[in-house]
Coordinates of C-alpha atoms and ligand atoms in Angstrom, one line a residue:
X132 CA 11.8 19.5 23.2
X133 CA 14.1 17.4 25.5
X134 CA 12.1 14.4 24.6
X135 CA 13.2 14.5 21.0
X136 CA 16.9 15.3 21.5
X137 CA 19.3 12.9 19.8
X138 CA 22.8 12.6 21.1
X139 CA 25.9 12.5 18.8
X140 CA 26.9 8.9 18.0
X141 CA 30.0 7.9 20.0
X142 CA 31.9 6.3 17.1
X143 CA 30.2 7.4 13.9
X144 CA 31.0 11.1 13.2
X145 CA 28.4 13.3 11.5
X146 CA 28.8 13.2 7.7
X147 CA 30.1 16.2 5.6
X148 CA 27.6 15.4 2.9
X149 CA 24.0 14.2 2.9
X150 CA 22.7 10.8 3.7
X151 CA 20.7 9.2 0.9
X152 CA 18.0 6.7 1.8
X153 CA 16.6 5.0 -1.3
X154 CA 13.7 2.6 -1.4
X155 CA 13.6 0.3 -4.4
X156 CA 9.9 -0.6 -4.0
X157 CA 9.2 -4.2 -4.5
X158 CA 12.9 -5.4 -4.8
X159 CA 13.3 -8.6 -2.8
X160 CA 16.1 -11.1 -2.4
X161 CA 14.7 -14.4 -3.7
X162 CA 15.4 -17.7 -5.5
X163 CA 17.8 -16.9 -8.3
X164 CA 16.2 -18.2 -11.5
X165 CA 14.9 -16.7 -14.8
X166 CA 11.6 -15.7 -13.2
X167 CA 13.3 -13.5 -10.7
X168 CA 13.3 -10.2 -12.5
X169 CA 15.6 -8.6 -10.0
X170 CA 18.2 -11.4 -10.4
X171 CA 17.9 -11.8 -14.2
X172 CA 17.9 -8.0 -15.1
X173 CA 21.1 -6.2 -15.9
X174 CA 21.9 -4.6 -12.6
X175 CA 25.7 -3.9 -12.4
X176 CA 25.5 -1.3 -9.7
X177 CA 23.6 -3.3 -7.1
X178 CA 25.5 -6.4 -8.0
X179 CA 28.7 -4.6 -7.2
X180 CA 27.4 -3.2 -3.9
X181 CA 26.2 -6.7 -2.8
X182 CA 29.8 -8.0 -3.1
X183 CA 31.2 -5.4 -0.7
X184 CA 32.1 -7.2 2.6
X185 CA 30.0 -6.3 5.6
X186 CA 28.1 -3.6 3.8
X187 CA 25.3 -5.8 2.5
X188 CA 22.7 -7.9 4.3
X189 CA 19.0 -8.7 3.9
X190 CA 16.2 -8.1 6.5
X191 CA 12.7 -9.4 6.9
X192 CA 9.9 -7.4 5.3
X193 CA 6.8 -9.6 5.8
X194 CA 4.6 -11.1 8.5
X195 CA 5.1 -10.5 12.2
X196 CA 8.4 -8.6 11.5
X197 CA 6.2 -5.7 10.2
X198 CA 3.2 -6.1 12.5
X199 CA 1.0 -8.4 10.3
X200 CA -1.0 -11.2 11.8
X201 CA 1.1 -14.1 10.7
X202 CA 4.3 -15.0 8.9
X203 CA 2.2 -16.2 6.0
X204 CA 1.3 -12.6 5.3
X205 CA 3.4 -10.9 2.5
X206 CA 4.6 -7.4 3.2
X207 CA 3.3 -4.3 1.6
X208 CA 4.1 -0.7 1.2
X209 CA 2.0 0.6 4.0
X210 CA 3.4 -1.6 6.8
X211 CA 6.8 -1.5 5.2
X212 CA 7.1 2.3 5.1
X213 CA 5.5 2.6 8.5
X214 CA 8.3 0.4 9.9
X215 CA 11.0 2.1 7.9
X216 CA 9.9 5.5 9.1
X217 CA 9.1 4.7 12.7
X218 CA 11.7 2.1 13.8
X219 CA 9.0 0.2 15.6
X220 CA 6.9 -2.9 14.9
X221 CA 3.3 -1.9 15.4
X222 CA 0.2 -4.1 15.3
X223 CA -1.2 -3.2 11.9
X224 CA -4.7 -2.7 10.6
X225 CA -5.1 -6.3 9.4
X226 CA -4.4 -7.5 12.9
X227 CA -6.4 -4.9 14.8
X228 CA -9.5 -5.7 12.8
X229 CA -9.0 -9.4 13.4
X230 CA -8.8 -8.8 17.1
X231 CA -11.8 -6.4 17.2
X232 CA -13.9 -9.0 15.4
X233 CA -12.7 -11.9 17.5
X234 CA -13.3 -10.2 20.9
X235 CA -16.4 -8.4 19.8
X236 CA -15.0 -4.9 20.6
X237 CA -15.9 -3.6 17.2
X238 CA -19.6 -4.0 18.0
X239 CA -19.4 -1.8 21.1
X240 CA -17.5 1.1 19.6
X241 CA -19.1 4.4 18.4
X242 CA -18.6 3.7 14.7
X243 CA -20.7 0.5 14.9
X244 CA -23.3 2.4 17.0
X245 CA -23.6 4.9 14.2
X246 CA -24.2 2.4 11.4
X247 CA -26.6 0.4 13.6
X248 CA -29.0 3.3 13.3
X249 CA -29.6 2.1 9.7
X250 CA -30.2 -1.5 10.6
X251 CA -34.0 -1.5 11.1
X252 CA -35.2 0.6 8.2
X253 CA -32.4 1.4 5.9
X254 CA -29.6 -0.3 3.9
X255 CA -26.1 -1.0 5.1
X256 CA -23.6 -0.8 2.2
X257 CA -20.2 -2.3 2.3
X258 CA -17.7 -1.1 -0.2
X259 CA -14.2 -2.5 -0.6
X260 CA -11.7 -4.9 -2.1
X261 CA -13.0 -8.4 -2.5
X262 CA -10.0 -10.5 -1.8
X263 CA -8.1 -12.4 0.8
X264 CA -4.8 -10.6 0.0
X265 CA -4.6 -9.1 3.5
X266 CA -3.0 -6.0 2.1
X267 CA -6.1 -3.7 1.9
X268 CA -8.9 -5.9 3.2
X269 CA -9.7 -9.5 3.9
X270 CA -12.7 -11.5 2.8
X271 CA -13.3 -13.1 6.3
X272 CA -13.4 -9.6 7.9
X273 CA -16.1 -8.5 5.4
X274 CA -18.1 -11.6 6.2
X275 CA -17.5 -11.1 9.9
X276 CA -18.9 -7.5 9.7
X277 CA -21.9 -8.5 7.6
X278 CA -22.8 -11.4 10.0
X279 CA -22.3 -9.1 13.0
X280 CA -24.7 -6.6 11.4
X281 CA -27.3 -9.3 10.6
X282 CA -27.1 -10.7 14.1
X283 CA -27.8 -7.2 15.4
X284 CA -30.8 -6.5 13.3
X285 CA -29.7 -5.3 9.8
X286 CA -32.5 -6.0 7.4
X287 CA -31.0 -5.0 4.1
X288 CA -27.3 -5.2 3.0
X289 CA -25.6 -4.3 -0.2
X290 CA -22.0 -5.1 -1.1
X291 CA -20.1 -3.1 -3.7
X292 CA -17.2 -5.3 -4.8
X293 CA -13.8 -4.2 -6.2
X294 CA -12.1 -7.1 -7.9
X295 CA -8.4 -7.7 -7.1
X296 CA -6.0 -9.8 -9.2
X297 CA -3.1 -7.8 -7.8
X298 CA -2.7 -9.1 -4.2
X299 CA -4.2 -12.4 -5.2
X300 CA -3.9 -14.4 -8.5
X301 CA -5.6 -12.8 -11.5
X302 CA -8.9 -14.5 -12.3
X303 CA -9.7 -15.3 -8.7
X304 CA -12.5 -12.6 -8.8
X305 CA -14.9 -15.3 -10.1
X306 CA -14.4 -17.5 -7.0
X307 CA -14.6 -14.5 -4.6
X308 CA -17.8 -13.2 -6.1
X309 CA -19.3 -16.7 -6.2
X310 CA -18.4 -17.3 -2.5
X311 CA -19.9 -14.0 -1.6
X312 CA -23.1 -14.6 -3.5
X313 CA -23.4 -17.9 -1.6
X314 CA -22.6 -16.4 1.8
X315 CA -25.1 -13.6 1.3
X316 CA -27.8 -16.0 0.2
X317 CA -27.5 -17.8 3.5
X318 CA -28.5 -14.7 5.3
X319 CA -32.0 -14.8 3.9
X320 CA -32.9 -17.4 6.5
X321 CA -32.1 -14.8 9.2
X322 CA -34.5 -12.3 7.6
X323 CA -31.9 -10.2 5.8
X324 CA -32.0 -9.3 2.1
X325 CA -28.3 -9.2 1.2
X326 CA -27.0 -8.8 -2.3
X327 CA -24.0 -7.6 -4.4
X328 CA -25.0 -4.2 -5.9
X329 CA -22.1 -2.9 -8.0
X330 CA -18.4 -3.4 -8.6
X331 CA -15.4 -3.1 -10.9
X332 CA -11.7 -3.7 -11.0
X333 CA -9.7 -1.9 -8.3
X334 CA -7.4 -0.1 -10.8
X335 CA -10.4 1.3 -12.7
X336 CA -13.0 1.8 -10.0
X337 CA -12.8 3.6 -6.6
X338 CA -9.3 2.6 -5.4
X339 CA -7.2 5.5 -6.7
X340 CA -4.5 6.8 -4.5
X341 CA -2.6 10.0 -4.0
X342 CA -5.0 11.7 -6.4
X343 CA -3.3 10.0 -9.4
X344 CA -6.6 9.9 -11.3
X345 CA -9.9 11.1 -9.7
X346 CA -11.9 9.6 -12.6
X347 CA -11.3 6.3 -11.0
X348 CA -13.2 7.5 -7.9
X349 CA -15.9 9.2 -9.9
X350 CA -16.6 5.9 -11.7
X351 CA -16.9 4.3 -8.2
X352 CA -19.3 6.9 -6.9
X353 CA -21.5 6.6 -10.0
X354 CA -21.7 2.8 -9.8
X355 CA -22.0 2.4 -6.0
X356 CA -24.0 5.5 -5.0
X357 CA -26.0 6.4 -8.2
X358 CA -26.3 3.0 -9.7
X359 CA -24.9 4.1 -13.0
X360 CA -22.3 2.2 -15.1
X361 CA -21.7 1.2 -18.7
X362 CA -22.5 -2.4 -17.9
X363 CA -25.5 -3.8 -16.1
X364 CA -26.2 -7.4 -15.1
X365 CA -28.7 -9.3 -13.0
X366 CA -26.2 -11.8 -11.9
X367 CA -22.9 -10.7 -10.3
X368 CA -21.0 -13.9 -11.2
X369 CA -22.1 -13.5 -14.8
X370 CA -21.0 -9.8 -14.6
X371 CA -17.4 -10.7 -13.7
X372 CA -17.2 -13.6 -16.1
X373 CA -18.5 -11.5 -19.0
X374 CA -16.4 -8.5 -18.3
X375 CA -13.2 -10.7 -18.1
X376 CA -14.0 -11.8 -21.7
X377 CA -12.3 -14.6 -23.6
X378 CA -10.2 -17.0 -21.4
X379 CA -7.3 -17.0 -23.8
X380 CA -7.0 -13.2 -23.5
X381 CA -8.9 -12.0 -20.5
X382 CA -9.2 -8.5 -19.0
X383 CA -7.4 -8.6 -15.7
X384 CA -9.4 -8.5 -12.5
X385 CA -7.6 -5.3 -11.7
X386 CA -9.0 -3.5 -14.7
X387 CA -12.6 -4.7 -15.0
X388 CA -14.8 -1.8 -15.9
X389 CA -17.6 -0.6 -13.5
X390 CA -20.8 -2.6 -13.4
X391 CA -24.2 -2.3 -11.7
X392 CA -26.5 -5.2 -10.7
X393 CA -30.1 -4.6 -11.5
X394 CA -33.4 -6.4 -10.9
X395 CA -35.3 -8.0 -13.8
X396 CA -36.9 -4.7 -14.6
X397 CA -33.5 -3.0 -15.0
X398 CA -33.6 -1.1 -11.7
X399 CA -30.3 -1.0 -9.7
X400 CA -30.6 -3.2 -6.6
X401 CA -28.5 -1.1 -4.3
X402 CA -28.1 2.7 -4.8
X403 CA -27.1 4.6 -1.7
X404 CA -30.2 6.5 -0.3
X405 CA -30.8 9.1 2.4
X406 CA -30.4 7.6 5.8
X407 CA -28.3 4.6 4.7
X408 CA -25.1 3.4 6.3
X409 CA -21.9 3.1 4.2
X410 CA -18.9 1.1 5.5
X411 CA -15.6 1.1 3.6
X412 CA -14.3 -2.2 4.6
X413 CA -10.7 -1.8 3.6
X414 CA -8.4 -1.3 6.6
X415 CA -5.5 0.2 4.5
X416 CA -5.5 3.9 4.0
X417 CA -4.0 5.0 0.8
X418 CA -6.7 3.9 -1.6
X419 CA -9.6 4.8 0.6
X420 CA -8.8 8.5 1.3
X421 CA -10.3 9.9 -1.9
X422 CA -13.6 8.0 -1.8
X423 CA -13.8 8.9 1.9
X424 CA -13.6 12.6 1.0
X425 CA -16.4 12.1 -1.5
X426 CA -18.6 10.5 1.2
X427 CA -17.5 12.7 4.1
X428 CA -17.4 16.2 2.8
X429 CA -20.8 17.9 2.0
X430 CA -19.1 20.5 -0.1
X431 CA -16.8 18.2 -2.0
X432 CA -16.3 19.5 -5.6
X433 CA -13.6 17.5 -7.2
X434 CA -16.2 15.8 -9.4
X435 CA -19.9 16.3 -9.7
X436 CA -21.5 13.8 -7.4
X437 CA -25.0 14.6 -8.9
X438 CA -26.7 13.4 -5.8
X439 CA -25.3 13.5 -2.2
X440 CA -27.4 11.2 0.1
X441 CA -28.6 13.0 3.2
X442 CA -28.2 11.7 6.8
X443 CA -25.6 9.1 5.7
X444 CA -24.0 7.0 8.5
X445 CA -20.6 6.8 6.9
X446 CA -17.6 4.9 8.5
X447 CA -14.3 3.6 7.4
X448 CA -13.0 0.3 8.7
X449 CA -10.3 2.5 10.2
X450 CA -9.6 6.2 10.3
X451 CA -7.4 6.5 7.2
X452 CA -5.7 9.9 7.8
X453 CA -4.6 10.9 11.3
X454 CA -4.0 14.5 10.3
X455 CA -7.3 15.1 8.5
X456 CA -9.1 12.9 11.0
X457 CA -10.7 11.3 7.9
X458 CA -13.2 9.7 8.2
X459 CA -14.5 11.1 11.4
X460 CA -16.2 7.8 12.2
X461 CA -14.6 4.4 12.0
X462 CA -15.1 0.8 13.2
X463 CA -11.7 0.1 14.6
X464 CA -9.1 2.7 15.9
X465 CA -6.1 2.7 13.6
X466 CA -2.6 1.7 14.6
X467 CA -1.0 4.4 16.7
X468 CA 2.3 5.2 15.2
X469 CA 4.1 7.8 17.3
X470 CA 7.6 9.2 17.5
X471 CA 8.4 8.5 13.9
X472 CA 11.9 9.4 12.6
X473 CA 10.7 12.4 10.7
X474 CA 9.5 14.0 14.0
X475 CA 12.9 13.3 15.7
X476 CA 14.9 14.6 12.8
X477 CA 13.2 18.0 12.5
X478 CA 13.6 18.5 16.3
X479 CA 17.3 17.9 15.7
X480 CA 17.6 20.3 12.9
X481 CA 18.0 17.7 10.1
X482 CA 16.7 19.0 6.8
X483 CA 15.1 16.4 4.5
X484 CA 14.1 16.2 0.9
X485 CA 11.6 13.4 0.1
X486 CA 10.6 12.5 -3.5
X487 CA 8.8 9.9 -5.5
X488 CA 6.3 9.8 -8.3
X489 CA 2.6 10.0 -7.6
X490 CA 2.1 6.3 -7.1
X491 CA 4.5 6.1 -4.3
X492 CA 4.6 9.7 -3.1
X493 CA 2.5 9.1 -0.1
X494 CA 4.6 6.1 0.8
X495 CA 7.7 8.2 1.4
X496 CA 5.8 10.9 3.2
X497 CA 2.3 9.8 4.5
X498 CA 3.2 6.2 5.4
X499 CA 6.7 7.1 6.4
X500 CA 5.4 9.6 8.9
X501 CA 2.9 7.2 10.5
X502 CA -0.1 7.9 8.2
X503 CA 0.0 11.7 8.6
X504 CA -0.4 13.8 5.5
X505 CA 1.4 17.0 6.4
X506 CA 5.0 18.2 7.2
X507 CA 6.4 18.1 10.7
X508 CA 8.3 21.3 9.9
X509 CA 7.9 22.9 6.5
X510 CA 11.0 24.9 7.1
X511 CA 13.1 21.8 7.3
X512 CA 11.3 19.5 4.9
X513 CA 10.6 19.5 1.2
X514 CA 8.4 16.9 -0.4
X515 CA 8.4 16.6 -4.1
X516 CA 5.9 14.6 -6.2
X517 CA 6.6 13.8 -9.8
X518 CA 3.3 13.1 -11.6
X519 CA 3.0 9.4 -12.6
X520 CA 1.8 8.2 -16.0
X521 CA -1.8 7.0 -16.1
X522 CA -1.2 3.7 -17.9
X523 CA -0.7 0.0 -16.9
X524 CA 2.9 0.3 -16.0
X525 CA 4.3 -2.6 -18.2
X526 CA 3.6 -0.2 -21.0
X527 CA 6.0 2.3 -19.5
X528 CA 8.3 0.4 -17.2
X529 CA 10.8 3.3 -16.8
X530 CA 7.9 5.1 -15.1
X531 CA 9.3 8.4 -13.8
X532 CA 12.6 6.9 -12.5
X533 CA 14.8 9.3 -14.6
X534 CA 12.9 12.4 -13.5
X535 CA 13.1 11.3 -9.8
X536 CA 16.8 10.8 -10.3
X537 CA 17.3 14.3 -11.6
X538 CA 15.4 15.8 -8.7
X539 CA 17.4 13.6 -6.3
X540 CA 20.7 14.7 -7.8
X541 CA 19.7 18.3 -7.6
X542 CA 18.8 17.9 -3.9
X543 CA 22.1 16.2 -3.2
X544 CA 24.1 18.9 -4.9
X545 CA 22.1 21.7 -3.4
X546 CA 23.7 21.5 0.0
X547 CA 20.3 22.3 1.5
X548 CA 19.5 18.8 2.8
X549 CA 21.1 16.5 5.3
X550 CA 18.9 13.7 4.3
X551 CA 17.5 12.8 0.9
X552 CA 14.8 10.1 0.8
X553 CA 13.7 8.6 -2.5
X554 CA 11.3 5.9 -3.6
X555 CA 11.6 4.2 -7.0
X556 CA 8.2 2.7 -7.8
X557 CA 9.2 0.5 -10.8
X558 CA 10.0 -2.9 -9.4
X559 CA 6.7 -2.9 -7.6
X560 CA 4.3 -1.2 -10.0
X561 CA 5.6 -3.1 -13.0
X562 CA 5.8 -6.3 -11.0
X563 CA 2.1 -6.0 -10.3
X564 CA 1.3 -6.4 -14.0
X565 CA 2.8 -9.9 -14.0
X566 CA 4.9 -9.0 -17.1
X567 CA 8.3 -10.5 -16.6
X568 CA 10.2 -8.7 -19.4
X569 CA 8.8 -5.3 -18.4
X570 CA 9.8 -6.0 -14.8
X571 CA 13.4 -6.8 -15.9
X572 CA 13.4 -3.5 -17.7
X573 CA 12.0 -1.8 -14.5
X574 CA 14.8 -3.3 -12.4
X575 CA 17.6 -2.4 -14.9
X576 CA 16.3 1.2 -15.1
X577 CA 16.3 1.6 -11.3
X578 CA 19.8 0.1 -11.1
X579 CA 21.0 2.6 -13.6
X580 CA 19.3 5.5 -11.8
X581 CA 20.8 4.4 -8.5
X582 CA 24.3 4.3 -10.0
X583 CA 23.7 7.9 -11.3
X584 CA 22.6 9.1 -7.8
X585 CA 25.5 7.4 -6.1
X586 CA 28.1 9.0 -8.3
X587 CA 26.6 12.4 -7.4
X588 CA 26.5 11.4 -3.7
X589 CA 30.3 10.7 -4.0
X590 CA 30.9 14.2 -5.4
X591 CA 29.4 15.6 -2.2
X592 CA 31.0 13.1 0.2
X593 CA 27.7 11.5 1.3
X594 CA 26.6 8.2 2.7
X595 CA 23.8 5.9 1.5
X596 CA 21.4 3.2 2.6
X597 CA 19.6 1.4 -0.2
X598 CA 16.7 -1.0 0.7
X599 CA 13.2 -2.0 -0.2
X600 CA 9.9 -2.3 1.6
X601 CA 8.9 -5.8 0.4
X602 CA 9.4 -8.2 -2.5
X603 CA 7.6 -8.2 -5.8
X604 CA 9.7 -8.3 -9.0
X605 CA 11.9 -11.0 -7.4
X606 CA 9.3 -13.6 -8.3
X607 CA 7.1 -13.2 -11.3
X608 CA 5.5 -16.7 -11.4
X609 CA 3.1 -18.7 -9.3
X610 CA 4.8 -21.8 -7.9
X611 CA 3.9 -25.2 -6.8
X612 CA 4.4 -25.2 -3.0
X613 CA 6.4 -28.4 -2.6
X614 CA 8.8 -28.2 -5.6
X615 CA 8.9 -24.4 -6.1
X616 CA 8.5 -25.1 -9.8
X617 CA 6.3 -22.6 -11.8
X618 CA 2.7 -23.6 -12.1
X619 CA 1.6 -23.8 -15.8
X620 CA -1.5 -22.6 -17.4
X621 CA -3.6 -25.6 -18.4
X622 CA -4.5 -24.1 -21.8
X623 CA -1.3 -22.4 -22.9
X624 CA 1.4 -24.4 -21.0
X625 CA 3.0 -21.1 -20.0
X626 CA 3.9 -20.2 -16.4
X627 CA 1.1 -18.5 -14.5
X628 CA 2.1 -14.9 -13.7
X629 CA 2.5 -13.8 -10.1
X630 CA 1.1 -10.2 -9.8
X631 CA 1.4 -9.9 -6.0
X632 CA 4.2 -9.1 -3.6
X633 CA 6.4 -11.9 -2.3
X634 CA 7.4 -13.0 1.2
X635 CA 11.1 -12.5 0.3
X636 CA 13.5 -10.5 2.6
X637 CA 14.8 -7.3 1.2
X638 CA 18.4 -6.0 0.7
X639 CA 20.2 -3.4 2.7
X640 CA 23.2 -1.9 1.1
X641 CA 25.3 0.8 2.8
X642 CA 28.3 2.8 1.6
X643 CA 29.4 6.1 0.0
X644 CA 32.6 8.1 0.0
X645 CA 31.7 9.8 3.2
X646 CA 31.2 6.6 5.2
X647 CA 34.3 5.7 7.3
X648 CA 35.7 2.3 6.5
X649 CA 35.2 1.4 10.2
X650 CA 31.4 1.4 9.8
X651 CA 30.1 -2.1 9.0
X652 CA 27.0 -4.3 9.3
X653 CA 26.6 -6.1 12.7
X654 CA 26.6 -9.8 12.4
X655 CA 24.5 -10.6 15.5
X656 CA 21.0 -9.6 14.3
X657 CA 19.9 -12.6 12.2
X658 CA 16.2 -11.8 12.7
X659 CA 16.4 -8.1 11.9
X660 CA 13.5 -6.6 9.9
X661 CA 12.6 -3.3 8.3
X662 CA 12.2 -1.5 11.6
X663 CA 15.9 -2.0 12.3
X664 CA 16.7 0.2 9.3
X665 CA 15.5 3.4 11.0
X666 CA 18.1 3.4 13.7
X667 CA 20.6 2.6 11.0
X668 CA 20.1 5.7 8.9
X669 CA 19.9 7.8 12.1
X670 CA 23.4 6.5 12.9
X671 CA 24.6 7.3 9.4
X672 CA 23.6 10.9 10.2
X673 CA 26.1 10.7 13.1
X674 CA 23.3 10.5 15.7
X675 CA 22.2 7.9 18.3
X676 CA 18.8 6.5 17.6
X677 CA 16.0 6.8 20.2
X678 CA 16.0 4.0 22.6
X679 CA 12.5 2.9 21.6
X680 CA 13.7 2.0 18.1
X681 CA 14.8 -1.4 17.0
X682 CA 18.5 -2.0 17.0
X683 CA 20.7 -0.4 14.4
X684 CA 22.1 -2.8 11.8
X685 CA 25.6 -1.1 11.9
X686 CA 28.5 -0.8 14.3
X687 CA 32.1 0.4 14.1
X688 CA 35.2 -1.9 14.1
Ligands
LIG807 O1 -2.2 -1.0 -3.6 C1 -1.4 -1.7 -4.3 O2 -1.0 -1.3 -5.3 C2 -1.2 -3.2 -3.9 O3 -2.3 -3.7 -3.3 C3 -0.1 -3.2 -2.9 O4 1.1 -2.6 -3.3 P1 1.9 -1.6 -2.4 O5 1.7 -2.1 -1.0 O6 3.3 -1.8 -2.9 O7 1.4 -0.2 -2.6
LIG808 MN1 5.8 -1.1 -1.9
LIG809 MN1 2.9 -3.2 -4.5

């Protein structure tokens, strides 16, 4: 155990009350104009906290600061919570897959060997998010894998495409599908029959997370594996254009219904058959775990699969769950995230309560703990999930913020926990709908809930650290690069909505009645990022942080 022992902090005493760590998911610090929902919402609590000298700063939450390939990459919940929970900057999935493709390692590893058994006589299926968002997947990685397979003898390839519109502009599905059709066509010359076989919008088909709605996965299984969907087309570009509907009121790429591509006779072109290979080409874990279970477990019974292909060669781009070792086979080994704060804290007797609603529950548990699904010590940890609504969240922008707040207040008052960790999903999940007014409401609600939590924290003499994992609601419009002015829709003249995350830094606010006045933000860490927050909350607990963690943001004066 000596390895995990944390010494008392020399100048910050242990608190009487709990330490509250609160993640306002998707709440960035960005250009202050009317399209910044964080700025333009009514947020008296965080406004006041921001004005407290040396108790507010911002930190980087995107790009290389969180282990992504370049500083053009926006942050996301996976890499953000990995950094917040582990205090380390780790090369993330996007980067590891880039490297494995560039140096050819991918093609020598056991996962590739497994799928290559299907190259001569069977079909290789690729299922995943068709996008260059770089959050769950990237188009060039898909193409790299497909080309690698064809060069190594694959004769028949089918791609099952999930349209995005969430990490990339809505409507871009048409370009992505057109590009893929063209890229696949070119493979004919190399003797490979490669086609798109099925698809649908990511929020409707296959990419559920944290068991929020298994019907999403069932629709995916039916379309990709069985070739069954309410809509069939012979041309994938036509499929996406038709399902989007009228250009003045289109269905979002995120929500396109499932479709199947058939031949002229109406037969699906790419069902999954015995002996085929299936590759899930997303590197990110959360939205691949459920579909992986359906492919991996012979006795899976959450929905009726109707048919379970025999002798499948099934791999993920990565192993998505390090606890369940799911899937067993994968193309690239996942980031190795060890010695996370959760593990240190249980070894030092710190009891923790972690809570969010379904949509972010795994963020404050699974991602926080380095992509592990269980407890480190169930005697010291309680994880509470509040079930999320199953609607597009601009229709219910308060989401479950009030219920989470009640649970948080109870945990703070209970005296049972030294640390209370909460994620509010609203600024992110509502921000992803591109609805500015709803996002303002989301931010105002979260601000109100935080105020409520902080007043209870003061009753118990606690300390807090509020932050976020990346930006989102802080910019709700697409902008012209040079002038930063909103881009306007050619037909309506209205600003084009931005549904994705932003590259903005995120705030860090500290305080609470139990925090001595002597504790302030350091002023010598201009490049600090999310990973610096871990040592900071460990210090707030009155402990010294492990030496492998990035520097704490605080000091005493
Ligand atoms: O999965 C999603 O909802 C988006 O692609 C990214 O959002 P998140 O990183 O905040 O979960
Ligand atoms: Mn997030
Ligand atoms: Mn998000």
